[in-house]
Coordinates of C-alpha atoms in Angstrom, one line a residue:
X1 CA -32.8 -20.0 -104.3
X2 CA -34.6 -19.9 -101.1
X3 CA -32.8 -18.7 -97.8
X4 CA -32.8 -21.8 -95.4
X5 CA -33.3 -20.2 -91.7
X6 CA -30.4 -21.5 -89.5
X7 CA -32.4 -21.8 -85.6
X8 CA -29.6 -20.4 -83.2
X9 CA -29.1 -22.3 -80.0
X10 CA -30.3 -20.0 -76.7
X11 CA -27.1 -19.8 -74.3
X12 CA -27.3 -21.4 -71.2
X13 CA -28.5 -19.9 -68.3
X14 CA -25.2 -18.3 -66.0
X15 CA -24.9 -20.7 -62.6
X16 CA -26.0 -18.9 -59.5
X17 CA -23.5 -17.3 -57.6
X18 CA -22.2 -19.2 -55.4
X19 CA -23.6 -18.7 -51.2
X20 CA -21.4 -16.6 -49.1
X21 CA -21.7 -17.3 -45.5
X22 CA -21.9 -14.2 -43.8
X23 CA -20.2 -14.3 -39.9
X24 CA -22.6 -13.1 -37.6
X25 CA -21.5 -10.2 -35.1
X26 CA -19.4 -11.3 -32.5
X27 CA -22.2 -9.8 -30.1
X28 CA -24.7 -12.0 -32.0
X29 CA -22.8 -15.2 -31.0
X30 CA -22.3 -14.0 -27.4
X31 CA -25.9 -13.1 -26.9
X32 CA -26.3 -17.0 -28.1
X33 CA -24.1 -18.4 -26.1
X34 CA -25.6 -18.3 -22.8
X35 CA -22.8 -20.0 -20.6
X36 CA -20.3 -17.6 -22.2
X37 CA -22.4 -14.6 -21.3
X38 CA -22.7 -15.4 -18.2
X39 CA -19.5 -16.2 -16.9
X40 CA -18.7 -12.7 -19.0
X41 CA -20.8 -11.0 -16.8
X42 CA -19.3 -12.5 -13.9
X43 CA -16.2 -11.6 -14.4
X44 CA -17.2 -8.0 -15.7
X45 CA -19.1 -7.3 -12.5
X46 CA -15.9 -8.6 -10.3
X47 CA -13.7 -6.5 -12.2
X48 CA -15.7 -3.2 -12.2
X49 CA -16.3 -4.0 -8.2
X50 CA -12.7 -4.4 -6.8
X51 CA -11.0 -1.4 -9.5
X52 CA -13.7 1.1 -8.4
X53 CA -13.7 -0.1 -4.3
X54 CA -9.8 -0.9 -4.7
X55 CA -9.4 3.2 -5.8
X56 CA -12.4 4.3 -3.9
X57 CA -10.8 6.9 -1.5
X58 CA -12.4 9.7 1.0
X59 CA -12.0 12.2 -0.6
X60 CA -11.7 14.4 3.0
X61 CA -8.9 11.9 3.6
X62 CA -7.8 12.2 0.2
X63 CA -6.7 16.0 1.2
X64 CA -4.2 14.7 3.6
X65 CA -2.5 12.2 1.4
X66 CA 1.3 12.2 1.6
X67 CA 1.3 14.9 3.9
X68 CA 3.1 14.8 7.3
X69 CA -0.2 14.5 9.9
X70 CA -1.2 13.1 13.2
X71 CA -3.5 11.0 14.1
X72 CA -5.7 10.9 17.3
X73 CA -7.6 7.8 18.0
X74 CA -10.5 7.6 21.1
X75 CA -8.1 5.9 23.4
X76 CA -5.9 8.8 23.4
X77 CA -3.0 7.6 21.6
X78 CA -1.4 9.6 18.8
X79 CA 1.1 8.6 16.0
X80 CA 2.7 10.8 13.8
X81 CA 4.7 10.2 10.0
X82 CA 4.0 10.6 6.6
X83 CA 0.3 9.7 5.5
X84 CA -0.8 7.2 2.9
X85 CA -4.3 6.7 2.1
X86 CA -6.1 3.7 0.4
X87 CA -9.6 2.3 0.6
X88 CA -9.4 0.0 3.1
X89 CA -7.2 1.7 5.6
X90 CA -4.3 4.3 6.6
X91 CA -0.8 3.6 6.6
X92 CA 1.7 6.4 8.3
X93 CA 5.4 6.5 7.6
X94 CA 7.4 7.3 10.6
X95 CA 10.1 10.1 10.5
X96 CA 12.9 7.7 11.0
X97 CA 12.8 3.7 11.4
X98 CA 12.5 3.0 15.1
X99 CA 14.1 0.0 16.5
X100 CA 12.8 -1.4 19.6
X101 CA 14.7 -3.4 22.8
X102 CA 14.0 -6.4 20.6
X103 CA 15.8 -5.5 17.5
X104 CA 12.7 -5.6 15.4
X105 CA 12.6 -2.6 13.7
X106 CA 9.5 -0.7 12.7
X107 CA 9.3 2.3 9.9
X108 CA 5.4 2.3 10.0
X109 CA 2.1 2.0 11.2
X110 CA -0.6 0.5 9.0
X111 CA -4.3 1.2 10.6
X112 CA -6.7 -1.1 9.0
X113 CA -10.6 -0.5 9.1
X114 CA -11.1 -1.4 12.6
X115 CA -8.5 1.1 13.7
X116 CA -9.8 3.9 11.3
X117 CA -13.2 4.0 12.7
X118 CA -11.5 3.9 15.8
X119 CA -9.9 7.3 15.2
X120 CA -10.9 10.8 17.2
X121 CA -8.9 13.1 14.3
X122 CA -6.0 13.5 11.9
X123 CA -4.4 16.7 12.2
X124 CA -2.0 19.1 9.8
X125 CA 0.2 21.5 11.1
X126 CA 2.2 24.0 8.7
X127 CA 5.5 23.8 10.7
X128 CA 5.4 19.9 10.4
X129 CA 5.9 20.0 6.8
X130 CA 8.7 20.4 4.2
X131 CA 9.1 23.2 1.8
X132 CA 7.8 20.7 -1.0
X133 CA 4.6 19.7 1.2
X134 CA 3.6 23.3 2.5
X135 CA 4.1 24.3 -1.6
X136 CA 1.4 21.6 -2.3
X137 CA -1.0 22.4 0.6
X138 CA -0.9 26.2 -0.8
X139 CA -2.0 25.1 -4.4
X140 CA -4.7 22.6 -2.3
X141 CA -6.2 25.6 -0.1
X142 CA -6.4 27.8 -3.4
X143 CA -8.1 24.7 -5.6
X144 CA -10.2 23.9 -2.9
X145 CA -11.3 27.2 -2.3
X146 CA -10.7 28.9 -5.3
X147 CA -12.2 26.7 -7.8
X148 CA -11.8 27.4 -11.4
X149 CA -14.5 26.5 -13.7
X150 CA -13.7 23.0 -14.3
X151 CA -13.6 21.7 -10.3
X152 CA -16.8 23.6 -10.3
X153 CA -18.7 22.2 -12.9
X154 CA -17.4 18.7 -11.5
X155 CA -18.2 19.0 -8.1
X156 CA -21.7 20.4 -9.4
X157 CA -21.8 16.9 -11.7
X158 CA -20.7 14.9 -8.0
X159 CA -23.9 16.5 -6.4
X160 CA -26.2 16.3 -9.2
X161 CA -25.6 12.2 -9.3
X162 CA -25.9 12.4 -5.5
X163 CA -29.0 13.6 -5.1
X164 CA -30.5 12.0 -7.7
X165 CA -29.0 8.5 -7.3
X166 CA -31.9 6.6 -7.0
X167 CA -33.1 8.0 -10.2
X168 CA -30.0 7.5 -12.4
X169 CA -29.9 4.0 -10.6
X170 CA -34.0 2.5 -12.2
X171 CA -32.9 4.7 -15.4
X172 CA -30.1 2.5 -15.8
X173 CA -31.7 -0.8 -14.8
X174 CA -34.6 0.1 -16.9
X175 CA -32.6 1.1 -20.0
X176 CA -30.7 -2.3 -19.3
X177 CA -34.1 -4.3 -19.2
X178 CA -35.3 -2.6 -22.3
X179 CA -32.2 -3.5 -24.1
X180 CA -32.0 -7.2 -22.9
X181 CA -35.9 -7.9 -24.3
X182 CA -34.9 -6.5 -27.5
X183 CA -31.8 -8.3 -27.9
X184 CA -32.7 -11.3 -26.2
X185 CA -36.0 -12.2 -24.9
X186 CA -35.9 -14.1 -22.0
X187 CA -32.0 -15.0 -22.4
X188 CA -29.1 -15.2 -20.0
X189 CA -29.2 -11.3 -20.0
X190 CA -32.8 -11.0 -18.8
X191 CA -32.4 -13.5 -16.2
X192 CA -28.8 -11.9 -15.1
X193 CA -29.9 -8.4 -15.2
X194 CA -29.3 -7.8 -11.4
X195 CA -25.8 -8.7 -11.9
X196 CA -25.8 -6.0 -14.8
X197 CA -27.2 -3.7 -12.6
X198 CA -24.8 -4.2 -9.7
X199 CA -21.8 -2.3 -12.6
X200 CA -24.2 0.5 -12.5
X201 CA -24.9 0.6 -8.9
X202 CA -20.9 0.6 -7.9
X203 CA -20.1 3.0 -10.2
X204 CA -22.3 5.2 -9.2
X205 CA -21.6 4.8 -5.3
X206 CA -18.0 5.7 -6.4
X207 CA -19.3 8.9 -8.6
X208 CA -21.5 9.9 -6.1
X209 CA -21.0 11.7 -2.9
X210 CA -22.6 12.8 0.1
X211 CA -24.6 16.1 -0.5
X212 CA -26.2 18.0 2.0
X213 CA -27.2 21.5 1.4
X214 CA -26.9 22.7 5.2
X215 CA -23.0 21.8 4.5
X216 CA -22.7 22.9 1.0
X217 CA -23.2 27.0 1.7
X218 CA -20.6 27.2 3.9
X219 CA -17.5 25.3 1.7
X220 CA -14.7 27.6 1.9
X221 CA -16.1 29.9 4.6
X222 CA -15.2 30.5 8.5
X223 CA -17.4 27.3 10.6
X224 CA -16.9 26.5 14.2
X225 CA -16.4 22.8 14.4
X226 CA -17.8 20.7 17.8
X227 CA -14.9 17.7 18.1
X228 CA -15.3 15.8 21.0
X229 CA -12.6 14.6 23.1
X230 CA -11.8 11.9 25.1
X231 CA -11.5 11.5 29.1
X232 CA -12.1 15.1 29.8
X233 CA -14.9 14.9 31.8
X234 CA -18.9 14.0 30.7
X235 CA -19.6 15.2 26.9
X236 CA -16.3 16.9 26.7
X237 CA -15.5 18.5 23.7
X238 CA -13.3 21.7 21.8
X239 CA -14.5 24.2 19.7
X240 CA -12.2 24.6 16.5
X241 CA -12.4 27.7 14.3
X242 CA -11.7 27.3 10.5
X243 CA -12.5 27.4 7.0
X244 CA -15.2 24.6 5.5
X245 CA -12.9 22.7 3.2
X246 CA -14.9 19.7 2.6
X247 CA -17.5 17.1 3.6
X248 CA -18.0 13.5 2.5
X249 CA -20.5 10.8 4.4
X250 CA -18.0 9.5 6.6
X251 CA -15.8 12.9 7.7
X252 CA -15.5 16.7 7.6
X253 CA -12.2 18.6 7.0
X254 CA -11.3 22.0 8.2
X255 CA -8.4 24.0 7.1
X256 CA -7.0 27.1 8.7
X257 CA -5.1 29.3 6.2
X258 CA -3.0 31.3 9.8
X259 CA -1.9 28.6 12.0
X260 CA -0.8 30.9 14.8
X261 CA -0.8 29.8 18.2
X262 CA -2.4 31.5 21.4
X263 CA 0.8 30.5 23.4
X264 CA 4.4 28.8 22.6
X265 CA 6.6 28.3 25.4
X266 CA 9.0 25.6 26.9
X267 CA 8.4 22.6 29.7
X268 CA 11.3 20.4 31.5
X269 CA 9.8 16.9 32.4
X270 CA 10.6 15.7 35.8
X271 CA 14.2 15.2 36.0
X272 CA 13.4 12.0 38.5
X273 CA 11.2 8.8 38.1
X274 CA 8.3 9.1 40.0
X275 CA 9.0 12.9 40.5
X276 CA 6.1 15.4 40.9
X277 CA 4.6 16.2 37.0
X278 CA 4.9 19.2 36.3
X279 CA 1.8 20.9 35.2
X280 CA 1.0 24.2 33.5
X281 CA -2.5 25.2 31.3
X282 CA -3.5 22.8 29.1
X283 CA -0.4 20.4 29.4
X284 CA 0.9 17.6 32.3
X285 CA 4.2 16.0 31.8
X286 CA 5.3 13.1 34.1
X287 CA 8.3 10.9 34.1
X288 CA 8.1 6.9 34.7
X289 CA 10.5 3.9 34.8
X290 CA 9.5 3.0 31.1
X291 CA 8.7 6.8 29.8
X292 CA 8.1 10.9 29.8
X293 CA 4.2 10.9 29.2
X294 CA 3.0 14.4 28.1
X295 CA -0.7 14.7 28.4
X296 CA -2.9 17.3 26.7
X297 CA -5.6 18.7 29.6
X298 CA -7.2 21.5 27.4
X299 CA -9.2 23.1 26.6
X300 CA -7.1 24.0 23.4
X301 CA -5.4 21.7 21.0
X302 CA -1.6 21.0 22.0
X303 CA 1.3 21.1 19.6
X304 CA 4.7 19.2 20.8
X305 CA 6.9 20.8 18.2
X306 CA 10.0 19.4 19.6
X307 CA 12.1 17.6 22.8
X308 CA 15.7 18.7 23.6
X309 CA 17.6 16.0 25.1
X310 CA 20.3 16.7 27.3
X311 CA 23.4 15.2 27.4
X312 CA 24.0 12.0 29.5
X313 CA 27.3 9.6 30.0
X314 CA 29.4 11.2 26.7
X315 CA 26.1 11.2 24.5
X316 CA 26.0 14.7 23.1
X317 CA 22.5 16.3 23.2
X318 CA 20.1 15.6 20.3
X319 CA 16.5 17.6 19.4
X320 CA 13.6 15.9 17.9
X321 CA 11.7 17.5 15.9
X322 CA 8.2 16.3 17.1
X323 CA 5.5 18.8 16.0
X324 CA 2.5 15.9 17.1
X325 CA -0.8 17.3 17.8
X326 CA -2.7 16.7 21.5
X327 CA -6.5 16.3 21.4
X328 CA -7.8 17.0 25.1
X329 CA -7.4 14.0 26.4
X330 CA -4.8 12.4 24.8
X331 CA -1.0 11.9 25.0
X332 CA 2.0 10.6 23.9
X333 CA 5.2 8.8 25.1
X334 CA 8.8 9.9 24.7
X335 CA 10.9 6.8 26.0
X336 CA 14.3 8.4 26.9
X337 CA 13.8 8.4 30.4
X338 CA 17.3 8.7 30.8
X339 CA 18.2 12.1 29.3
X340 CA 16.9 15.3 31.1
X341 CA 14.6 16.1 28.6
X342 CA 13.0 20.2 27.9
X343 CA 9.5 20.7 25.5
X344 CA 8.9 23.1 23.5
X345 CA 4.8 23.3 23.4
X346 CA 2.0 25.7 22.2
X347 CA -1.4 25.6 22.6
X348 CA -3.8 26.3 19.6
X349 CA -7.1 26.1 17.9
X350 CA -6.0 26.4 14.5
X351 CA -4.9 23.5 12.5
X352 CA -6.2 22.0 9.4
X353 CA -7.8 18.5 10.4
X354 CA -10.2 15.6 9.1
X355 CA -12.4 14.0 11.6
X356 CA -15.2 11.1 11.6
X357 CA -18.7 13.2 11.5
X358 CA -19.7 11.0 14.4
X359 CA -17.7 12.9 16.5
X360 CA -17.4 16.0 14.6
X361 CA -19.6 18.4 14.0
X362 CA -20.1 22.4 12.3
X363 CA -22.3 23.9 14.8
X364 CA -21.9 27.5 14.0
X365 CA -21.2 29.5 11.0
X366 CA -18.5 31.7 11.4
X367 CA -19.0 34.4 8.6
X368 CA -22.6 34.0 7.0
X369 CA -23.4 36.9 4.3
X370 CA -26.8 36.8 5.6
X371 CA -26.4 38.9 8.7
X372 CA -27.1 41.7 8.2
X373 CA -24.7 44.8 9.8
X374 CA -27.7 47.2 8.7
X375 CA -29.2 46.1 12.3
X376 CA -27.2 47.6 15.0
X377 CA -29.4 47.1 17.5
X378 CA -29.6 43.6 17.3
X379 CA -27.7 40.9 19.1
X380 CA -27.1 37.4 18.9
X381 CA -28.6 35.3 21.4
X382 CA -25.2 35.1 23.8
X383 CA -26.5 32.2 26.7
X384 CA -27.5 29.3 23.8
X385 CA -24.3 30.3 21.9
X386 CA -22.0 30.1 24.9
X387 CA -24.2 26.7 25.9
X388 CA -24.2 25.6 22.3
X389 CA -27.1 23.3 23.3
X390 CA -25.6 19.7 23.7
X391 CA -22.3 18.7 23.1
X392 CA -21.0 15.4 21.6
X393 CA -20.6 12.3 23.5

C-alpha cells in the first residue's frame, strides 16, 4: 500500500517585537531646548555670583571677626564694640546700647563700603577681650603661625590658583568651548559661553588670593609696619613692630604675641569747661560744653583702657571700661562733661591690627635668617634706616 506524504504547513513567522521608545537623557533635551538653556544659565551664573560675592570675606578682616576691636578711620574718629564682618561692609556691636538726648537708642554701628575704604586701621588689644575671645585669638596666633599640614597645603593651593589665574581661567574657557562644539555645534551653549565662563571666573576670584613673594617670606616673622596717620604734620606716620600674620590685596594684618606697653599711667580732664587741657607725651585731654575730647599726639599708639567718673549730685561713681585704641591724630569723645572724670592711658606700639595697604606698609624685616652674625664687622646702614626713605602720605 503506498505511504501518501502528508505536506506540513510552515509556522508563521513570530511578529516583530513591538518599538520601545527610549527617553533621551535629560541633558539631551536640555541641550535641545535652547530657551531652557539659556535661561538655565542665567540663573546658574546669578546664583554662583551673589553665594560666592555674598560669602566673599577678607580674609585679613576675617581674623578680627567677632572680636572686640577699634576702628580708626582718616578723619580721626574711632568706634569701638564687637566686630562683625561681611562682604560688603563692617558692622561693630557697642558694649552697651547707648541712648542719646533724643531717646533713639543705638546698639551699633554698621560701616558700609564707603566708610570701610574710608578707614585708617582696626586694632586688637588683649585686655579688651573676654576670657572666651583671648582663648580664640591663642588658637588663631598658633594656626596662623603654626600651621599644620593641612592649612599648609591649602594656603599653597590659594597661591598656586593666584599666580596662575589667568591660566586656569583660558583652561577653563577652552575646556568649556571644546565641550560646547561637541555637544552642540553652534547651539545656545556656544553662543552663551561667556556667560559660562563668568561661573569660572567668580569662582576663581573667590579661590584666589593676592600672592606676592616679597610678603610671603616673612608670614609669621618680626616686620616693621609704616601706618600713616592723620593730622600730624606733612607725611606723618608710626612705625609698628610685629609678627607678619597675613596679607590679602586690599589689607595687611599684624599681630603682636606681648602686648606690653612702654608707659601706663593716669590723666584727670579739666575739671572746668573751657579750662586749660591738660597735656602730657603723646596724649591732650580737653573739656567742652558738649564733651571731654582725648586726643592721641604721638608718636606711639594710645590705649584708653578706662574713665573713672566721679561722683556728682547723689550719682555714685561709675568706671568704664574703654580700652579704645588712638592712632596719632585721632580722638575720641566721652560726653559726661558733668562728672570729674580721671584716665587711665598707656602708650604702645604693640597691638595686633588690620589696615588698608594704601596706607600701610612692611618696610623692614625685623628678623630675616639671612643676616648673617658670622660678620661682625658689619653694620647696617643706620642714616636710610632711621630716614626710612619716604613715608606715606
Amino acid at each position: 500500500m503506498p505511504t501518501l506524504a502528508q505536506a506540513v504547513a510552515a509556522p508563521a513567522p513570530a511578529p516583530p517585537p513591538p518599538s520601545v521608545e527610549v527617553a533621551p537623557p535629560f541633558w539631551q533635551v536640555l541641550l535641545d531646548n535652547g530657551l531652557a538653556l539659556t535661561i538655565l544659565l542665567v540663573f546658574v551664573v546669578a546664583i554662583v555670583s551673589v553665594v560666592v560675592n555674598q560669602r566673599r570675606r577678607d580674609k585679613c578682616l576675617r581674623l578680627f571677626h567677632d572680636y572686640r576691636v577699634a576702628s580708626v578711620s582718616l578723619a580721626g574718629r574711632v568706634i569701638w564694640g564687637d566686630l562683625a564682618v561681611f562682604a560688603k561692609g563692617l558692622e561693630l556691636v557697642f558694649d552697651r546700647p547707648h541712648t542719646t538726648r533724643h531717646g533713639v537708642v543705638k546698639s551699633s554701628a554698621l560701616l558700609y563700603p564707603p566708610e570701610v575704604e574710608g578707614l585708617l586701621c582696626i586694632a586688637r588689644t588683649v585686655d579688651g577681650l573676654t576670657a572666651d575671645e583671648r582663648a580664640m585669638r591663642r588658637r588663631q596666633i598658633d594656626r596662623t603661625f603654626k600651621p599644620n599640614l593641612i592649612r599648609r597645603f591649602l594656603r599653597f593651593c590659594r597661591n598656586t590658583v593666584a599666580t596662575l589665574r589667568d591660566a586656569f581661567s583660558q583652561t577653563f574657557s577652552l575646556l568649556v568651548g571644546t565641550l560646547t562644539t561637541k555637544l552642540q555645534p553652534g547651539g545656545v551653549l556656544a553662543k552663551n559661553q561667556g556667560s559660562v565662563n563668568t561661573i569660572g571666573d567668580t569662582l576663581l576670584t573667590a579661590a584666589g588670593n593676592a600672592y606676592e613673594p616679597l610678603l610671603e617670606q616673612h608670614i609669621g616673622r618680626p616686620v616693621v609696619l609704616q601706618l600713616a596717620t592723620p593730622g600730624v604734620g606733612e607725611n606723618a606716620f608710626v612705625e609698628l613692630p610685629g609678627y607678619l600674620a597675613d596679607y590679602s590685596a586690599a589689607y595687611v594684618a599684624l599681630f603682636n604675641t606681648d602686648h606690653e606697653p612702654v608707659e601706663t599711667f593716669e590723666l584727670d580732664a579739666p575739671g572746668e569747661v573751657g579750662g586749660e587741657p591738660v597735656a602730657r607725651a603723646g596724649v591732650t585731654v580737653s573739656r567742652s560744653d558738649q564733651a571731654v575730647t582725648i586726643a592721641a599726639t604721638g608718636p606711639e599708639l594710645l590705649i584708653v583702657k578706662s574713665a573713672r567718673m566721679g561722683a556728682v549730685e547723689g550719682e555714685p561713681e561709675i568706671t568704664l571700661d574703654l580700652n579704645a585704641t588712638l592712632v596719632p591724630g585721632s580722638g575720641l569723645e566721652l560726653r559726661h562733661r558733668d562728672r570729674p572724670i580721671t584716665l587711665r592711658l598707656e602708650r604702645t606700639r604693640r597691638v595686633d591690627v588690620v589696615a588698608p595697604r594704601a596706607r600701610a606698609i612692611v618696610y623692614f624685616g625685623g628678623d630675616d635668617p639671612r643676616v648673617r652674625p658670622s660678620r661682625p664687622a658689619g653694620v647696617a646702614p643706620e642714616q636710610d634706616v632711621e630716614e626710612a626713605s619716604q613715608p606715606l602720605a
